[in-house]
Coordinates of C-alpha atoms and ligand atoms in Angstrom, one line a residue:
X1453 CA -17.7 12.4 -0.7
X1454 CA -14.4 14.8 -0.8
X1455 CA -11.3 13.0 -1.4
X1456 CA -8.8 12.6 1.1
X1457 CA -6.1 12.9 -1.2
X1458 CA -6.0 14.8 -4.5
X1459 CA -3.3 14.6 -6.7
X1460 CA -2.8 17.1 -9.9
X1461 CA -0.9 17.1 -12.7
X1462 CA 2.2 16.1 -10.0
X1463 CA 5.8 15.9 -11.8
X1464 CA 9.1 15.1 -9.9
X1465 CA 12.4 14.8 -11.0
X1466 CA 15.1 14.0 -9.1
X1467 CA 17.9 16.8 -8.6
X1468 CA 20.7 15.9 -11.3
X1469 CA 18.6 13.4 -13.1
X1470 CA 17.7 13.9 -16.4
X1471 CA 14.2 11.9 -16.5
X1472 CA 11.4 12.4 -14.3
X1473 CA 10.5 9.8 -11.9
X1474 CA 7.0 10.6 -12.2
X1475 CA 5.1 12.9 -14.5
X1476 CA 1.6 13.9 -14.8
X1477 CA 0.2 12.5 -12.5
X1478 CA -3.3 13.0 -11.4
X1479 CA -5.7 10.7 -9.3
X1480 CA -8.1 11.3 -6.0
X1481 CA -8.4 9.2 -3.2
X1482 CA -11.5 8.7 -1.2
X1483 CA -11.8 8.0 2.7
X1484 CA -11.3 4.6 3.7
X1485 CA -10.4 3.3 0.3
X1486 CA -7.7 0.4 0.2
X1487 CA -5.6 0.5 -3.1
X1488 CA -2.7 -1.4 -4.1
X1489 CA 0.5 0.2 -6.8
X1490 CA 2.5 -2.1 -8.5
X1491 CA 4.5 -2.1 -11.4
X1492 CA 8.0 -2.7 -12.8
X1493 CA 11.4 -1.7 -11.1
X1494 CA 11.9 2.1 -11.8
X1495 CA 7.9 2.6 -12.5
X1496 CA 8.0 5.9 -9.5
X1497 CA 5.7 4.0 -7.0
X1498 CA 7.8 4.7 -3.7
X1499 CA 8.3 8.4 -5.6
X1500 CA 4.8 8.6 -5.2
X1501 CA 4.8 7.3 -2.0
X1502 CA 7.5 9.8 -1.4
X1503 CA 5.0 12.7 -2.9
X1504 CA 2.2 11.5 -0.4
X1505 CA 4.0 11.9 3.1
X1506 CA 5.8 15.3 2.2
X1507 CA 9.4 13.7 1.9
X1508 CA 9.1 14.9 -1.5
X1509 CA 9.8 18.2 -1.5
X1510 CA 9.9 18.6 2.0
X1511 CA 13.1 17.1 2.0
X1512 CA 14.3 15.2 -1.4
X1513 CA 15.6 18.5 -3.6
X1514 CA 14.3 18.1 -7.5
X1515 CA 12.1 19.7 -9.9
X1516 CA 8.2 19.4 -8.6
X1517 CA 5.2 19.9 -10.5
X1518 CA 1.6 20.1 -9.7
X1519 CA 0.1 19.6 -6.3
X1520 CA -0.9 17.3 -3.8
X1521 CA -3.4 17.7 -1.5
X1522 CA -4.6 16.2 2.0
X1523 CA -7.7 16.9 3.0
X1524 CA -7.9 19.8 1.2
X1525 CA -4.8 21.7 1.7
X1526 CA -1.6 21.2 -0.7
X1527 CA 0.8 19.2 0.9
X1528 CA 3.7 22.1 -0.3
X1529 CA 2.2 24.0 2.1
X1530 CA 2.1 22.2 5.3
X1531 CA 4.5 21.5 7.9
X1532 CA 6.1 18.2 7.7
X1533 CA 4.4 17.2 11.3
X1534 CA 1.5 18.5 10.3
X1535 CA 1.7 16.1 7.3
X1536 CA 3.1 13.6 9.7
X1537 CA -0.1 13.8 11.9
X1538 CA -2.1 13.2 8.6
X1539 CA 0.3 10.3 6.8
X1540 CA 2.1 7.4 8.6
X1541 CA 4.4 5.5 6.5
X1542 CA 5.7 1.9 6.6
X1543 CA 8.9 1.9 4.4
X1544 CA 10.4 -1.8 2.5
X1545 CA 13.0 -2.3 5.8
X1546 CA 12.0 -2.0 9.2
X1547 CA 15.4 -2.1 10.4
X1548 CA 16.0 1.4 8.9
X1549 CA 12.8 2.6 10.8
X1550 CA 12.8 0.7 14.1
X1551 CA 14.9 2.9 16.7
X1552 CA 14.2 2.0 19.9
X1553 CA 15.5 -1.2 21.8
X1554 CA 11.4 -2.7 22.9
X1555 CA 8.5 -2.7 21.5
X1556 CA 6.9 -0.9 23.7
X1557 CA 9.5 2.0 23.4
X1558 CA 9.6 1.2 19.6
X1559 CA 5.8 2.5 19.7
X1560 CA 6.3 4.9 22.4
X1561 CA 8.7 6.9 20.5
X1562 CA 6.7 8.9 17.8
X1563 CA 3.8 9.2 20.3
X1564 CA 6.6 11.3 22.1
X1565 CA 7.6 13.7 19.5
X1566 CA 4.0 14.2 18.8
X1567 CA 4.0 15.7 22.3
X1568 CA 1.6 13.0 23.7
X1569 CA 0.7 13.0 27.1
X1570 CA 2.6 10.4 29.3
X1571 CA -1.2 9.1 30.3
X1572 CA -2.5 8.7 26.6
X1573 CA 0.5 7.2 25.5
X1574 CA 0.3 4.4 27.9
X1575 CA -3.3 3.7 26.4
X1576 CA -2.4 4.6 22.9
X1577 CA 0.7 1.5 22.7
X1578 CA -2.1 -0.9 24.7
X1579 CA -4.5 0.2 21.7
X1580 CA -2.2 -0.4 18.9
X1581 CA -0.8 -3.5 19.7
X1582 CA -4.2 -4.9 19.6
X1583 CA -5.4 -3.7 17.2
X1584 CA -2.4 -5.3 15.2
X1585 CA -2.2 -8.4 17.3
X1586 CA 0.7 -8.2 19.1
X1587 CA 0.5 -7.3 22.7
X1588 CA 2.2 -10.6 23.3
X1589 CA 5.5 -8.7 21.6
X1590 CA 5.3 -5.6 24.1
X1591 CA 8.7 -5.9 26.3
X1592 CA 10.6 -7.9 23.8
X1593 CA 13.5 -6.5 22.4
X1594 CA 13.5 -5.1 19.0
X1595 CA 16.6 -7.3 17.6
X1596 CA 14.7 -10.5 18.9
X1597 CA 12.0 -10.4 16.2
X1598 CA 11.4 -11.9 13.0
X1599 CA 10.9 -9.9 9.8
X1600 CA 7.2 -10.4 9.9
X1601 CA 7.2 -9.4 13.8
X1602 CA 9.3 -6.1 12.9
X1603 CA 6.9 -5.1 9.7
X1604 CA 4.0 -5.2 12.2
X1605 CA 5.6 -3.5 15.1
X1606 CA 6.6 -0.8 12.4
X1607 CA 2.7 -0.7 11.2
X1608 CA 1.9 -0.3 14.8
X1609 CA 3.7 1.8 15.6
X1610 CA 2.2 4.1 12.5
X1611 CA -1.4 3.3 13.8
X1612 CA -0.6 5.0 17.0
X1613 CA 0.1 8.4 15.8
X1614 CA -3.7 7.7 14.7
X1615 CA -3.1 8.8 10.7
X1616 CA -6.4 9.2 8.4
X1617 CA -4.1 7.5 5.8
X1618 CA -1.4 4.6 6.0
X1619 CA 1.0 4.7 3.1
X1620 CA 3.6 1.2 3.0
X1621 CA 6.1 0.8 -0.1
X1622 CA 6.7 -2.7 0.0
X1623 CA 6.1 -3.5 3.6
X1624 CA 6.0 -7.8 3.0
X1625 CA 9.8 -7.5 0.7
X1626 CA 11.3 -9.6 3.6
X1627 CA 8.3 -12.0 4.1
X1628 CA 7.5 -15.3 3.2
X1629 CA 3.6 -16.2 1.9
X1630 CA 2.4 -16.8 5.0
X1631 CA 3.9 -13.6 6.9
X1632 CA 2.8 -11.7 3.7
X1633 CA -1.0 -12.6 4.5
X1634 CA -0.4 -11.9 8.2
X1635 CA 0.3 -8.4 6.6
X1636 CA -2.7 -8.0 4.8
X1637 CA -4.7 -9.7 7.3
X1638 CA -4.0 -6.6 9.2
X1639 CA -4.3 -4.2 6.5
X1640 CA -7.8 -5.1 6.1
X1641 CA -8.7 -5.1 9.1
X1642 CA -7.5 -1.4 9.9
X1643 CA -9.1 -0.7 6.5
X1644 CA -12.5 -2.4 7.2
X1645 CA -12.6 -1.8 11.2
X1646 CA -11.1 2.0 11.6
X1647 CA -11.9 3.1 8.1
X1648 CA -8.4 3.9 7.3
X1649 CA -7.4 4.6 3.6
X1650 CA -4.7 2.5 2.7
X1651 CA -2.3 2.9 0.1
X1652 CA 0.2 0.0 -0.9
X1653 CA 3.2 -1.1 -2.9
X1654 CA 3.4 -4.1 -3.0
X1655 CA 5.2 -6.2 -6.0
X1656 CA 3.3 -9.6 -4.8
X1657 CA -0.3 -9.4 -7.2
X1658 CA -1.7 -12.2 -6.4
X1659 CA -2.0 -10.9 -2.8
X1660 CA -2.4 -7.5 -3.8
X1661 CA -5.7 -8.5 -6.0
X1662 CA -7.4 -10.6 -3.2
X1663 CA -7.3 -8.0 -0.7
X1664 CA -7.0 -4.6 -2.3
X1665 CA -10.2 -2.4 -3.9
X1666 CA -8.4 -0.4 -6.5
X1667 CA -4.9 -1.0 -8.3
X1668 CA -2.4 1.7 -9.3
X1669 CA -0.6 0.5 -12.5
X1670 CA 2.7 2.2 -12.9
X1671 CA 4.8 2.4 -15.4
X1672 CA 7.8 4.9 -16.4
X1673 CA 6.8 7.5 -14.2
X1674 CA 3.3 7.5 -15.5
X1675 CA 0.0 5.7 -13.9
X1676 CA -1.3 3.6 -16.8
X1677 CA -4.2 2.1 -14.8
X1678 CA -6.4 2.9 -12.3
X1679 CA -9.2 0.0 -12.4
X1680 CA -10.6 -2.7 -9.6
X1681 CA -8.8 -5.8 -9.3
X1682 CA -11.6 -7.7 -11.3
X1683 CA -11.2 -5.9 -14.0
X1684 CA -7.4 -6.2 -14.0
X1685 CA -7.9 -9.7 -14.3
X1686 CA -10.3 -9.7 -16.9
X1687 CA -8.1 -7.6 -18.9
X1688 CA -4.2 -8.9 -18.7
X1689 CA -2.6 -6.4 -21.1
X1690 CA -3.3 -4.0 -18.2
X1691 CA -0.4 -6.0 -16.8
X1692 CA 1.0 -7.4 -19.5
X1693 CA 2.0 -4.3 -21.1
X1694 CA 4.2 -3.1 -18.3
X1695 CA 5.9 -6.7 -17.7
X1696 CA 3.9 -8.1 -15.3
X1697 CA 1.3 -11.1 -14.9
X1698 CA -1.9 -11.6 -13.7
X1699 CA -2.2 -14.6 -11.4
X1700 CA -1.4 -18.1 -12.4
X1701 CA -5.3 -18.9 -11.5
X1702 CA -6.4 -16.3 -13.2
X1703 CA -4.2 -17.0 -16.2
X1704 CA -5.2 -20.7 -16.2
X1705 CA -9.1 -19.7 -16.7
X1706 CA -8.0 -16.9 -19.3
X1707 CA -6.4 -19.4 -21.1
X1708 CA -9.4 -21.9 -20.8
X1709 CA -11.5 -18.8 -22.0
X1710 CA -9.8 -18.3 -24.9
X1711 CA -9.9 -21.9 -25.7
X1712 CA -13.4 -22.1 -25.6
X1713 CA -13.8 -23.8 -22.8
X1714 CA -14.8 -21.3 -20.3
X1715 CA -17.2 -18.0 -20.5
X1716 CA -17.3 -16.3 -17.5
X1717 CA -15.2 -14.0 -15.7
X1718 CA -11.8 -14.5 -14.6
X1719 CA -11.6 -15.9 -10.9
X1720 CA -9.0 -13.6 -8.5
X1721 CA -8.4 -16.2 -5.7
X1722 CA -8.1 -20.5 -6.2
X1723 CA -11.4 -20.7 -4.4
X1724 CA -13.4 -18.7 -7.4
X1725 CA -11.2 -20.5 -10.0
X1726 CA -12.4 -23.8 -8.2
X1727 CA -16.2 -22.7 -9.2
X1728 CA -14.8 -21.5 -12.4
X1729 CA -13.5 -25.0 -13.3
X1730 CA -16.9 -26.4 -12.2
X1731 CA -18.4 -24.2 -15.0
X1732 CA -16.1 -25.5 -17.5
X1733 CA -17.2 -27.1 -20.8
X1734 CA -15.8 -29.6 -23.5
X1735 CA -14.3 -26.7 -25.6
X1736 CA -13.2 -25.9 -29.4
X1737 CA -10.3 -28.4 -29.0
Ligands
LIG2418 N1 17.2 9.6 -4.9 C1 17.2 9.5 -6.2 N2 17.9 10.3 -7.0 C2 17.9 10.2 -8.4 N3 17.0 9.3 -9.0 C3 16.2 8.6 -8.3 C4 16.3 8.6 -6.9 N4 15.3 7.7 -6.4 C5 14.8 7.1 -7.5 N5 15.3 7.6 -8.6 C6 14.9 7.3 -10.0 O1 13.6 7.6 -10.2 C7 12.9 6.6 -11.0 C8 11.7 6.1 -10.2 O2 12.3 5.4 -9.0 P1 11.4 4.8 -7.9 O3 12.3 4.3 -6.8 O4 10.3 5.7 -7.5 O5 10.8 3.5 -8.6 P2 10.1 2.2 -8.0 O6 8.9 2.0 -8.9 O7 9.8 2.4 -6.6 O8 11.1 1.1 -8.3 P3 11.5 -0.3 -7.4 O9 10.4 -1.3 -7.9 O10 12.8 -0.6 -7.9 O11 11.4 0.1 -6.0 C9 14.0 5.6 -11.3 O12 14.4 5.9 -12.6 C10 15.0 5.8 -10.3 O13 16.3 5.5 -10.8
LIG2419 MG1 10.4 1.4 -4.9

């Protein structure tokens, strides 16, 4: 299968900084994939980001190495609506990228500048509210809604400029546990129902793990690991290294493992570390 995105050798520094925020960089995406970045403060992942929706260099001046492609063609290239038509993009505040005073207006506003018909639009805003679950939100007003209620009006009102690939950089920052599933609920649905590749920052990894298919490691500008979320967990220093921890239920059973007292592979979610346990042994100590 072609990859949707292709990235090579890509390099970015930042005009007037002395390090590059990325470097080398070189990874392909295929369609419908759902992957996850995380990695410490200062890592490069919304740089990336930045590199995948044509901000960067389209409009952030620095030094830019390499390519990256969409479908083919190098994103250096294309117009920015042209990338725009490809790439929506969820950014960490929704109050920076909601504009409009409704909902409805919220999601009627980038169908606009796309230079959708009045007719379509009508039937594109009914579409995307369902599919993200909130046509009970339609006529409310933008500064009535709660964090959670603003990141998915903001992912709606991505999914109705219809992308091939949804790129978020921390989209659940202002959510608690429960509105960060809600999130991902809807991530994986768009994902499994619509086929659309996903890509995701997201700092949260045990959320990350249990719904994502591939994580992006990222550390000082480099990607450090590229592996499936079960392999992650059965090798912490992928995480470790870079500051970061596995989940505590997957720590518990590493721990066990180590002990002696377990042999199998490390659970991702509390229902497999539940079986896990069952498995458990009278160990070493
Ligand atoms: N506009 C900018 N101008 C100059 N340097 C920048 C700019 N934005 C980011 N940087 C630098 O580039 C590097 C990568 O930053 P980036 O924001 O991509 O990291 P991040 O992984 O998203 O971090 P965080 O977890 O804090 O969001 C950092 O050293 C940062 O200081
Ligand atoms: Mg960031």
């Amino acid at each position: 299968m072609k990859p949707v995105i292709s990235i090579e050798q890509l390099s970015f520094t930042y005009a007037g900084s002395e390090h590059p925020a990325i470097s080398e960089i070189s990874v392909t995406v295929k369609p419908g994939e759902f992957i996850g970045i995380t990695g410490p403060a200062g890592a490069g992942k919304s740089t990336l980001i930045l590199c995948l929706n044509g901000i960067i260099p389209h409009f952030q001046h620095g030094e830019y190495r390499g390519r990256v492609r969409i479908d083919g063609v190098e994103t250096l290239t294309m117009h920015c609506a042209e990338i725009s038509r490809k790439v929506g993009s969820v950014f960490q505040d929704p109050e920076a990228q909601i504009v409009a005073s409704t909902v409805e207006d919220e999601i009627a506003f980038g169908l606009e500048n796309f230079g959708v018909e009045p007719d379509v639009i009508e039937a594109r805003i009914t579409d995307a509210l369902q599919r993200i679950g909130i046509e009970g939100l339609r006529h409310r007003s933008t500064t009535e809604l709660s964090g959670g209620q603003k990141q998915r009006v903001a992912i709606a009102a991505a999914v109705a400029l219809r992308p091939e690939i949804l790129v978020l950089d921390e989209p659940t920052s202002e959510l608690d546990p429960l509105g960060t599933k809600e999130v991902f609920e809807v991530l994986k649905q768009l994902n499994r129902e619509y086929g659309l590749t996903i890509i995701v920052v997201e700092q949260k990894i045990n959320i990350l793990l249990e719904y994502i298919e591939r994580l992006w490691v990222m550390n000082g500008g480099r990607l450090v690991a590229d592996e499936p979320p079960r392999r992650i967990v059965n090798q912490p220093e992928l995480l470790t290294d870079v500051g970061l921890q596995i989940p505590p239920v997957s720590e518990l059973m590493y721990r066990l493992k180590a002990a002696g007292y377990y042999s199998g592979e490390l659970p991702l979610t509390v229902d497999e570390a539940y079986w896990a346990l069952l498995k458990c042994r009278g160990g070493k100590r």
